[in-house]
PDB file of C-alpha atoms and ligand atoms in Angstrom:
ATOM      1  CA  UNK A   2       0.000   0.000   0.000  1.00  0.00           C
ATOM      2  CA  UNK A   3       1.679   3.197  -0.899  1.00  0.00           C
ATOM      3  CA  UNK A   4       0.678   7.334  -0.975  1.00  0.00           C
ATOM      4  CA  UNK A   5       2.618   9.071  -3.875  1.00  0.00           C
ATOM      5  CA  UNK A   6       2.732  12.648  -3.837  1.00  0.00           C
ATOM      6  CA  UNK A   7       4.892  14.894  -6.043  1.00  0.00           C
ATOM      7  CA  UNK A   8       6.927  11.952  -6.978  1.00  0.00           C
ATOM      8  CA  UNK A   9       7.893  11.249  -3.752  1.00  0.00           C
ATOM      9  CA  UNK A  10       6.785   7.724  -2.087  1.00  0.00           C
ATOM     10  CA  UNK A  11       5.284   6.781   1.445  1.00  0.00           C
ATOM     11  CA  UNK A  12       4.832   3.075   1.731  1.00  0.00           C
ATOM     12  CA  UNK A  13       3.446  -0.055   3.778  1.00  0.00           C
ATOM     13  CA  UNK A  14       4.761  -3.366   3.196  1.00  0.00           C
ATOM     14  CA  UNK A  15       4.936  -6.316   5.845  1.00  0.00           C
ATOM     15  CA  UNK A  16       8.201  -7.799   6.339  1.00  0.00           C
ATOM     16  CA  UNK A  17      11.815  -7.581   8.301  1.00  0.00           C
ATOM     17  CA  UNK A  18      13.579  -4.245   8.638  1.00  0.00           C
ATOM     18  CA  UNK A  19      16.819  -5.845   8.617  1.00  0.00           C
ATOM     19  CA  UNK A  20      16.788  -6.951   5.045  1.00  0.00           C
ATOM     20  CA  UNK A  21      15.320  -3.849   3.638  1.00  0.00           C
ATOM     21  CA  UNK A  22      17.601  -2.475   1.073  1.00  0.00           C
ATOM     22  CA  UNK A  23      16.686   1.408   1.409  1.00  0.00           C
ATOM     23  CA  UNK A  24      19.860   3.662   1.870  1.00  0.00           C
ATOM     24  CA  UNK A  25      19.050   3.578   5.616  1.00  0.00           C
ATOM     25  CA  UNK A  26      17.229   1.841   7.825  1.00  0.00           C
ATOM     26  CA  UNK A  27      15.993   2.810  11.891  1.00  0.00           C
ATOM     27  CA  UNK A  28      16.472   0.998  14.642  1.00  0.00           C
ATOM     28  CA  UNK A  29      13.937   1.595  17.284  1.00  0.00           C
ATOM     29  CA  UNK A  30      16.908   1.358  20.425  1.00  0.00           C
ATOM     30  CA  UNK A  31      17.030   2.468  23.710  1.00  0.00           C
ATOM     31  CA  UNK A  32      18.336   5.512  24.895  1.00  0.00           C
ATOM     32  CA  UNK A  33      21.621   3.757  26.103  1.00  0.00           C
ATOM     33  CA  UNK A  34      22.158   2.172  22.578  1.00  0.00           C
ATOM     34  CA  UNK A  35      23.197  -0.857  24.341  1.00  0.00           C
ATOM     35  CA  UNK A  36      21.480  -3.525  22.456  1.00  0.00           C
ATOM     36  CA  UNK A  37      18.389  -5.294  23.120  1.00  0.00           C
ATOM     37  CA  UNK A  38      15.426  -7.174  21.876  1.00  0.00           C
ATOM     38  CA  UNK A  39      13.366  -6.665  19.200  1.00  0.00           C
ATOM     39  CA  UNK A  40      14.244  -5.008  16.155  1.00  0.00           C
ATOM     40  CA  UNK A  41      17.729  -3.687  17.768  1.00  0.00           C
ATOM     41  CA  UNK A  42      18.662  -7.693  18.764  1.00  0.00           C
ATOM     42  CA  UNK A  43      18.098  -8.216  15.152  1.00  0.00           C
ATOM     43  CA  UNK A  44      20.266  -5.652  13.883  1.00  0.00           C
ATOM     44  CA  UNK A  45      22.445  -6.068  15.640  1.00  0.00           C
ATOM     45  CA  UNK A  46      22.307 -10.033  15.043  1.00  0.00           C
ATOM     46  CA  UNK A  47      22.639  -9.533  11.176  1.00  0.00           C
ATOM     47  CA  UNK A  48      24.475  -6.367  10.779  1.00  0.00           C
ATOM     48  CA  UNK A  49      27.529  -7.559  13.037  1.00  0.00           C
ATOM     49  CA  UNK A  50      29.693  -5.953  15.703  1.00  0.00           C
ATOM     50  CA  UNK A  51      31.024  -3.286  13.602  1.00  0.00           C
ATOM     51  CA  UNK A  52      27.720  -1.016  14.665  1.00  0.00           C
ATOM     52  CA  UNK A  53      28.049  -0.815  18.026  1.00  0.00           C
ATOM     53  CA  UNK A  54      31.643  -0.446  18.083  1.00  0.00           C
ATOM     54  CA  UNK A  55      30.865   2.651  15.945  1.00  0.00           C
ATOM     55  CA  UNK A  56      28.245   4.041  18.060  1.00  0.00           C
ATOM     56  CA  UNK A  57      30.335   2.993  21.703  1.00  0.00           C
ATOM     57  CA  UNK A  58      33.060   5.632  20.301  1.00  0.00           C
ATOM     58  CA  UNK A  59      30.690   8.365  18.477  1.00  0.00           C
ATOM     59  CA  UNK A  60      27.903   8.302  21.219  1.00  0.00           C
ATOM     60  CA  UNK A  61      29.392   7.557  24.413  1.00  0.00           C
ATOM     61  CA  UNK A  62      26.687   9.397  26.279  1.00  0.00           C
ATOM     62  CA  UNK A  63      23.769   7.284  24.340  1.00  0.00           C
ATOM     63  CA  UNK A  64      20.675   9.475  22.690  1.00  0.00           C
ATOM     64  CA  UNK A  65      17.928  10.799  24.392  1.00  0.00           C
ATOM     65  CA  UNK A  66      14.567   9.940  24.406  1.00  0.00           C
ATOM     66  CA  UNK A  67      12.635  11.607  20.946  1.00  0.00           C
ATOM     67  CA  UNK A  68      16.018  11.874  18.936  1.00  0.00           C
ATOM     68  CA  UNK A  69      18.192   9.919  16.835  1.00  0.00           C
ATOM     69  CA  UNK A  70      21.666   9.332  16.358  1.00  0.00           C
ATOM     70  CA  UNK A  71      23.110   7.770  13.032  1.00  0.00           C
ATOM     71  CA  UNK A  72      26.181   4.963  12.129  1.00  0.00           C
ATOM     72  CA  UNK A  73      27.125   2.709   9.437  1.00  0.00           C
ATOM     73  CA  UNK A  74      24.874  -0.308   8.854  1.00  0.00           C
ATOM     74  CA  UNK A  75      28.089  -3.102   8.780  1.00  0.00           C
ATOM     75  CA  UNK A  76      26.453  -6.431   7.109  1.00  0.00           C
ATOM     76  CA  UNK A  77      23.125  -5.386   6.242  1.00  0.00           C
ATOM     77  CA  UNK A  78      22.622  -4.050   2.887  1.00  0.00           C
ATOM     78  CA  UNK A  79      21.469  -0.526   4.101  1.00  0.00           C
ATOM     79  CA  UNK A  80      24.402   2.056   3.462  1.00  0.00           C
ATOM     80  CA  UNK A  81      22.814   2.962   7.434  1.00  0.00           C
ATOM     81  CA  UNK A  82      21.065   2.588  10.860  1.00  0.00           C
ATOM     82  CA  UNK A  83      19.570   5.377  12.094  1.00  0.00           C
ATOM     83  CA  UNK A  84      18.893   4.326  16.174  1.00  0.00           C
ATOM     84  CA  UNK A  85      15.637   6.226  16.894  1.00  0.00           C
ATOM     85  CA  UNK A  86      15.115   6.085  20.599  1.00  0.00           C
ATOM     86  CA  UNK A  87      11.479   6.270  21.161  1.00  0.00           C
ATOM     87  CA  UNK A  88       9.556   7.037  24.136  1.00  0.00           C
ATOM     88  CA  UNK A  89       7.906   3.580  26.875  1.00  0.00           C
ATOM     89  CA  UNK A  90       4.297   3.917  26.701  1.00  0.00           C
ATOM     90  CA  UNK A  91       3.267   5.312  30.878  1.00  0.00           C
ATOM     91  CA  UNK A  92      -0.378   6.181  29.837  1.00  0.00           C
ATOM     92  CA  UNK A  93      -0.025   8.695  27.613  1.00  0.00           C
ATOM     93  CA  UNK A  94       0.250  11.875  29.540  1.00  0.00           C
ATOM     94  CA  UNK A  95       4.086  11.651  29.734  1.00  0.00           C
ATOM     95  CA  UNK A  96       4.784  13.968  26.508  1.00  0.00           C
ATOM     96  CA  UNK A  97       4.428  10.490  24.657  1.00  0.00           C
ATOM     97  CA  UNK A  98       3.160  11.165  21.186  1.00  0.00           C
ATOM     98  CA  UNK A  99       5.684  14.471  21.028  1.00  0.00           C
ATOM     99  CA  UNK A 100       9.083  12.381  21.705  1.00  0.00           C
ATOM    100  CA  UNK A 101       7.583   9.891  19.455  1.00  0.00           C
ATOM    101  CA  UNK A 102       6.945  12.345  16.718  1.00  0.00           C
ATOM    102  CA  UNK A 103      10.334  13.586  17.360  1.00  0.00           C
ATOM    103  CA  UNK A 104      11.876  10.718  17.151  1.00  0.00           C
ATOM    104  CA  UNK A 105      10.576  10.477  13.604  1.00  0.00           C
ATOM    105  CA  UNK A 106      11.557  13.534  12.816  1.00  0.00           C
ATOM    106  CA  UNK A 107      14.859  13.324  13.576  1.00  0.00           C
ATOM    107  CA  UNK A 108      15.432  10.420  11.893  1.00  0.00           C
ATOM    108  CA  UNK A 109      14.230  11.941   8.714  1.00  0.00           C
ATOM    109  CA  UNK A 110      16.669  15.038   9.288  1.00  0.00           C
ATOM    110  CA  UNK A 111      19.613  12.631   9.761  1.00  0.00           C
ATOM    111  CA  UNK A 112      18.299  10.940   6.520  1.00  0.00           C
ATOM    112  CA  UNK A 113      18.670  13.963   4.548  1.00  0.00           C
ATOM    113  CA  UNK A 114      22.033  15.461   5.710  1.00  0.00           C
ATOM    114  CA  UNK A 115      23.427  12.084   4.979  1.00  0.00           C
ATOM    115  CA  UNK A 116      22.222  12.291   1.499  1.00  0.00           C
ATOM    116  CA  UNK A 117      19.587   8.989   1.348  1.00  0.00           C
ATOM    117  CA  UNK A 118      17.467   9.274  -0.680  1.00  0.00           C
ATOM    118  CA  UNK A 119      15.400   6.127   0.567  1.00  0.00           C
ATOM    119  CA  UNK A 120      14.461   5.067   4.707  1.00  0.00           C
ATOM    120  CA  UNK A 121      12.689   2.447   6.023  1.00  0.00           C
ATOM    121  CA  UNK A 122      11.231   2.235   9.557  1.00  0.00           C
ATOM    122  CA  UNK A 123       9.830   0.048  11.824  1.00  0.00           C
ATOM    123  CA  UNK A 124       6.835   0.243  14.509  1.00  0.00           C
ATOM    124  CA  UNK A 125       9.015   2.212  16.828  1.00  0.00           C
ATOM    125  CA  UNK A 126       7.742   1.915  20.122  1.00  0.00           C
ATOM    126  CA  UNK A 127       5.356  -0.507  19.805  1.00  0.00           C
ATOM    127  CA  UNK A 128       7.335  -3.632  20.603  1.00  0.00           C
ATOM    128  CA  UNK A 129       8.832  -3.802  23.926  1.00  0.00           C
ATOM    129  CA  UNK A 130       7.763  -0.449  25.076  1.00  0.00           C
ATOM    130  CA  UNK A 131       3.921  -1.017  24.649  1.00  0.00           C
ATOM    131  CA  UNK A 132       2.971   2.205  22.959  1.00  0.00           C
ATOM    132  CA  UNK A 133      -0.793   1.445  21.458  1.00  0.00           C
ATOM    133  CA  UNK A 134      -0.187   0.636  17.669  1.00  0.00           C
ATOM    134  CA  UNK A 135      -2.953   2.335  15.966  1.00  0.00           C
ATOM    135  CA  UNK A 136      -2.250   5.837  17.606  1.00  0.00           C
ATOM    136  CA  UNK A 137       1.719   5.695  16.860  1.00  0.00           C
ATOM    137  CA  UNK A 138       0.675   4.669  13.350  1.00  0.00           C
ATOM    138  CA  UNK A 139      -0.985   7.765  12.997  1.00  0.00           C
ATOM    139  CA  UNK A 140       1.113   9.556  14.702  1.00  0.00           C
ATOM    140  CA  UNK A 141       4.286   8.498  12.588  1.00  0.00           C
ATOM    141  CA  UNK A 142       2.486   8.686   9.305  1.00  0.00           C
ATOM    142  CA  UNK A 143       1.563  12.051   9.830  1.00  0.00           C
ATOM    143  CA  UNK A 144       5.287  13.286  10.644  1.00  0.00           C
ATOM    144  CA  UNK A 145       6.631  11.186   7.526  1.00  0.00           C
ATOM    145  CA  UNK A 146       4.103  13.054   4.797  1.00  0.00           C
ATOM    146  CA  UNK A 147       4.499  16.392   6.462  1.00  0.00           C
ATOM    147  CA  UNK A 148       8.406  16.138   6.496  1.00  0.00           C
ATOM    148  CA  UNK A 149       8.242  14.992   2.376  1.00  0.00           C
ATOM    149  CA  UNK A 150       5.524  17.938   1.666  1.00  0.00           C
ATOM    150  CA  UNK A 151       8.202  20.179   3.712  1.00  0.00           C
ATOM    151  CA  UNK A 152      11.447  18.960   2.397  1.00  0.00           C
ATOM    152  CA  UNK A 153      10.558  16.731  -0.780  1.00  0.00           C
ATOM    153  CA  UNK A 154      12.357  14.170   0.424  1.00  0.00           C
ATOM    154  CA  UNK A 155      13.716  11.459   0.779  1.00  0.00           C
ATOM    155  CA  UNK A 156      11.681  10.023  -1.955  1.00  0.00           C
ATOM    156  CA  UNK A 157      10.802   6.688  -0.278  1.00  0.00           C
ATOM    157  CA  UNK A 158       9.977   6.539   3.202  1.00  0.00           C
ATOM    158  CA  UNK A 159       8.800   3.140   4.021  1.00  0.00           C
ATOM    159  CA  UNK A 160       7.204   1.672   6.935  1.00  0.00           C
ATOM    160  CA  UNK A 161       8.025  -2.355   7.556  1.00  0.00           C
ATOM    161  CA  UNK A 162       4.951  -4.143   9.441  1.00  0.00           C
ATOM    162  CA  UNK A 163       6.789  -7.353  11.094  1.00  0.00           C
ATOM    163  CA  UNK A 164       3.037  -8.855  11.138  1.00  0.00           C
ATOM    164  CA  UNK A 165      -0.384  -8.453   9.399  1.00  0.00           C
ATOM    165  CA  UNK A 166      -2.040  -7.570  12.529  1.00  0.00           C
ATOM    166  CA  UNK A 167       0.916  -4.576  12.428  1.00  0.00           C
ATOM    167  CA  UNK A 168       0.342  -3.655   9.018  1.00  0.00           C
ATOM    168  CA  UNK A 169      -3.090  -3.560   9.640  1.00  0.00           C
ATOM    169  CA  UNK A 170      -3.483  -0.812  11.705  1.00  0.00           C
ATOM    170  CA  UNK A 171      -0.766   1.158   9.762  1.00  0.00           C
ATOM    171  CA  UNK A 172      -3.157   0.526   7.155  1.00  0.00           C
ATOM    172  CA  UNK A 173      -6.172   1.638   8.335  1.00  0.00           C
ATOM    173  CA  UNK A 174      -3.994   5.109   9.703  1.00  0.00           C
ATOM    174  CA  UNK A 175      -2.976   5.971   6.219  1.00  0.00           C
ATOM    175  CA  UNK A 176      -6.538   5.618   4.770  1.00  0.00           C
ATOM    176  CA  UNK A 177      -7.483   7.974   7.279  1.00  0.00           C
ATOM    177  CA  UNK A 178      -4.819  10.481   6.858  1.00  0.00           C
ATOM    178  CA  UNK A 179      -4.956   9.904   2.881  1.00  0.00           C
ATOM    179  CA  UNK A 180      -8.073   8.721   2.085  1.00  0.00           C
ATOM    180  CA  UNK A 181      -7.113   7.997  -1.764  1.00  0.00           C
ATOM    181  CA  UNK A 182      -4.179   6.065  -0.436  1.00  0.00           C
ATOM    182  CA  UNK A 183      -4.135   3.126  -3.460  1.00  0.00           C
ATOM    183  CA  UNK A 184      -2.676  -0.519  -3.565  1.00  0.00           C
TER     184      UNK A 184
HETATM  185  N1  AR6 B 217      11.494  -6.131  11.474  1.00  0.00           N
HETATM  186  C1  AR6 B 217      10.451  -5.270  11.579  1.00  0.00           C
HETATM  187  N2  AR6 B 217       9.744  -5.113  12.715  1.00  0.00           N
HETATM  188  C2  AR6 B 217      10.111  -5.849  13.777  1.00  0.00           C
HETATM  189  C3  AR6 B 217      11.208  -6.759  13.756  1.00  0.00           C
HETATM  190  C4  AR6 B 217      11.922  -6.882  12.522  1.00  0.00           C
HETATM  191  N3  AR6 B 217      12.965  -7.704  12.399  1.00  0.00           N
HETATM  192  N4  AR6 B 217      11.319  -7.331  14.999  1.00  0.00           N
HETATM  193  C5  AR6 B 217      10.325  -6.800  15.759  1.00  0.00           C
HETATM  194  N5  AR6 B 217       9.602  -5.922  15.032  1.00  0.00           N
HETATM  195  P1  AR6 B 217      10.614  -3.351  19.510  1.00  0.00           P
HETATM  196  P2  AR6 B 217      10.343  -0.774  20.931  1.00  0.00           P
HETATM  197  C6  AR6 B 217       8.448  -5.087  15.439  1.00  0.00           C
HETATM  198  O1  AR6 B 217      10.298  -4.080  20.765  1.00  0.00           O
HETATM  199  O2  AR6 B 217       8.939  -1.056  21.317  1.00  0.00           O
HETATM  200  C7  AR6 B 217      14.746  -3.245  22.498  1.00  0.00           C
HETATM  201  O3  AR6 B 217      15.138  -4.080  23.554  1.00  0.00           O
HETATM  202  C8  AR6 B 217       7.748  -5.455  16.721  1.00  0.00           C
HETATM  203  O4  AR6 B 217       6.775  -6.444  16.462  1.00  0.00           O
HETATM  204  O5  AR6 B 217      11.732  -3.824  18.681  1.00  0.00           O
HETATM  205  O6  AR6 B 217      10.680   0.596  20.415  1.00  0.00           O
HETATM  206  C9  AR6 B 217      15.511  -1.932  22.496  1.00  0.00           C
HETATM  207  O7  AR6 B 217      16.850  -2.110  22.896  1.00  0.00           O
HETATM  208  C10 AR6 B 217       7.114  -4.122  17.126  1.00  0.00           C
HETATM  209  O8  AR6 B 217       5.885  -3.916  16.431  1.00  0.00           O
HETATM  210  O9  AR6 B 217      10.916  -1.777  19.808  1.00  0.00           O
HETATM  211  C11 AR6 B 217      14.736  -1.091  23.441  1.00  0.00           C
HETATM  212  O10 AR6 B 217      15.144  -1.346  24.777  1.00  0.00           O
HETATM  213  C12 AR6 B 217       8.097  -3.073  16.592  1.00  0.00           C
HETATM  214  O11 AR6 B 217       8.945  -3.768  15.679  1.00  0.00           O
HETATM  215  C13 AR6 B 217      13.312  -1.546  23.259  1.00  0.00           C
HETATM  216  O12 AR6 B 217      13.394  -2.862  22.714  1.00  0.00           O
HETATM  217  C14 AR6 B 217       8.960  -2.416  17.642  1.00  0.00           C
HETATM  218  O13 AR6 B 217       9.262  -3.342  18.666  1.00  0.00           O
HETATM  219  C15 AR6 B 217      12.582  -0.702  22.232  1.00  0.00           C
HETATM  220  O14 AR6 B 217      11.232  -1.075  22.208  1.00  0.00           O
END
């Protein structure tokens, strides 16, 4: 399922981040970038050591919740990961949806000034840290097709749904925010 818009792409398609072959690709990590479950176990899994060497001497201090740091993507065929650290779900009144949208953001920026032209994200904080999927769908979606009307670019931003039950609600997000959203 895809929104194209002044030939620039937004796009749903079910599958593993790790093997996406945009020009970068997010991690959702933890604010320590020290590894973990989920997505970042399996980048870290298939891209090799080389990417946390790289971001134990660049980012010492970690990343803060609602930004994004970026490195080299070692084995994986991305030219990089772009660790978003996104915000644990407490209810909602914690400034959730902002460091989430953030988050997005940020990753987008890094995108640019690194010259992709292509990104692919996951469900950031919808794993391990429990944020409700349908409302970070919309929330996410609506940063990623503001940022290309604002910036037109990058041309492909692409959203990887690890299940159908995940690209389901993405789904049904985009055909509210776009309602002639085709495929
Ligand atoms: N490809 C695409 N999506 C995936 C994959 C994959 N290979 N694996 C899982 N997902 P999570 P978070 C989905 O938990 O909630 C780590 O320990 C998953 O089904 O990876 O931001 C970090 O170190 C879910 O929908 O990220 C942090 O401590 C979504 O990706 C913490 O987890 C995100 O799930 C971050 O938690």
């Amino acid at each position: 399922m895809y929104v194209q818009r002044n030939g620039l792409t937004l796009e749903l398609v079910e599958g593993d981040i790790t093997l996406q072959d945009t020009d970068a690709i997010v991690n959702a990590a933890n604010s320590r970038l020290a590894g973990g479950g989920g997505v970042d176990g399996a980048i870290h899994r298939r891209g090799g050591p080389a990417i946390m060497a790289e971001t134990d001497e660049k980012y010492p201090e970690g990343c803060p919740t609602g930004s994004a740091v970026i490195s080299g993507a070692g084995r994986l065929a991305a030219k990089y990961v772009i660790h978003a650290v996104g915000p644990v779900w407490s209810g909602g009144s914690h400034r959730e949806p902002e460091l989430l949208a953030c988050a997005v953001e940020r990753c987008l920026e890094l995108a640019l000034d690194s010259g992709c032209r292509s990104i692919a994200f996951p469900a950031i904080s919808t794993g391990i840290y429990g944020y409700p999927r349908g409302d970070a769908a919309r929330i996410v979606l609506q940063v990623a097709l503001d940022f290309q009307d604002r910036f037109q670019g990058p041309a492909l931003i692409r959203f990887v749904l690890f299940d159908h039950s995940a690209y389901s609600d993405f789904a049904e997000a985009l055909r509210e925010l776009v309602p002639q959203t085709e495929g």
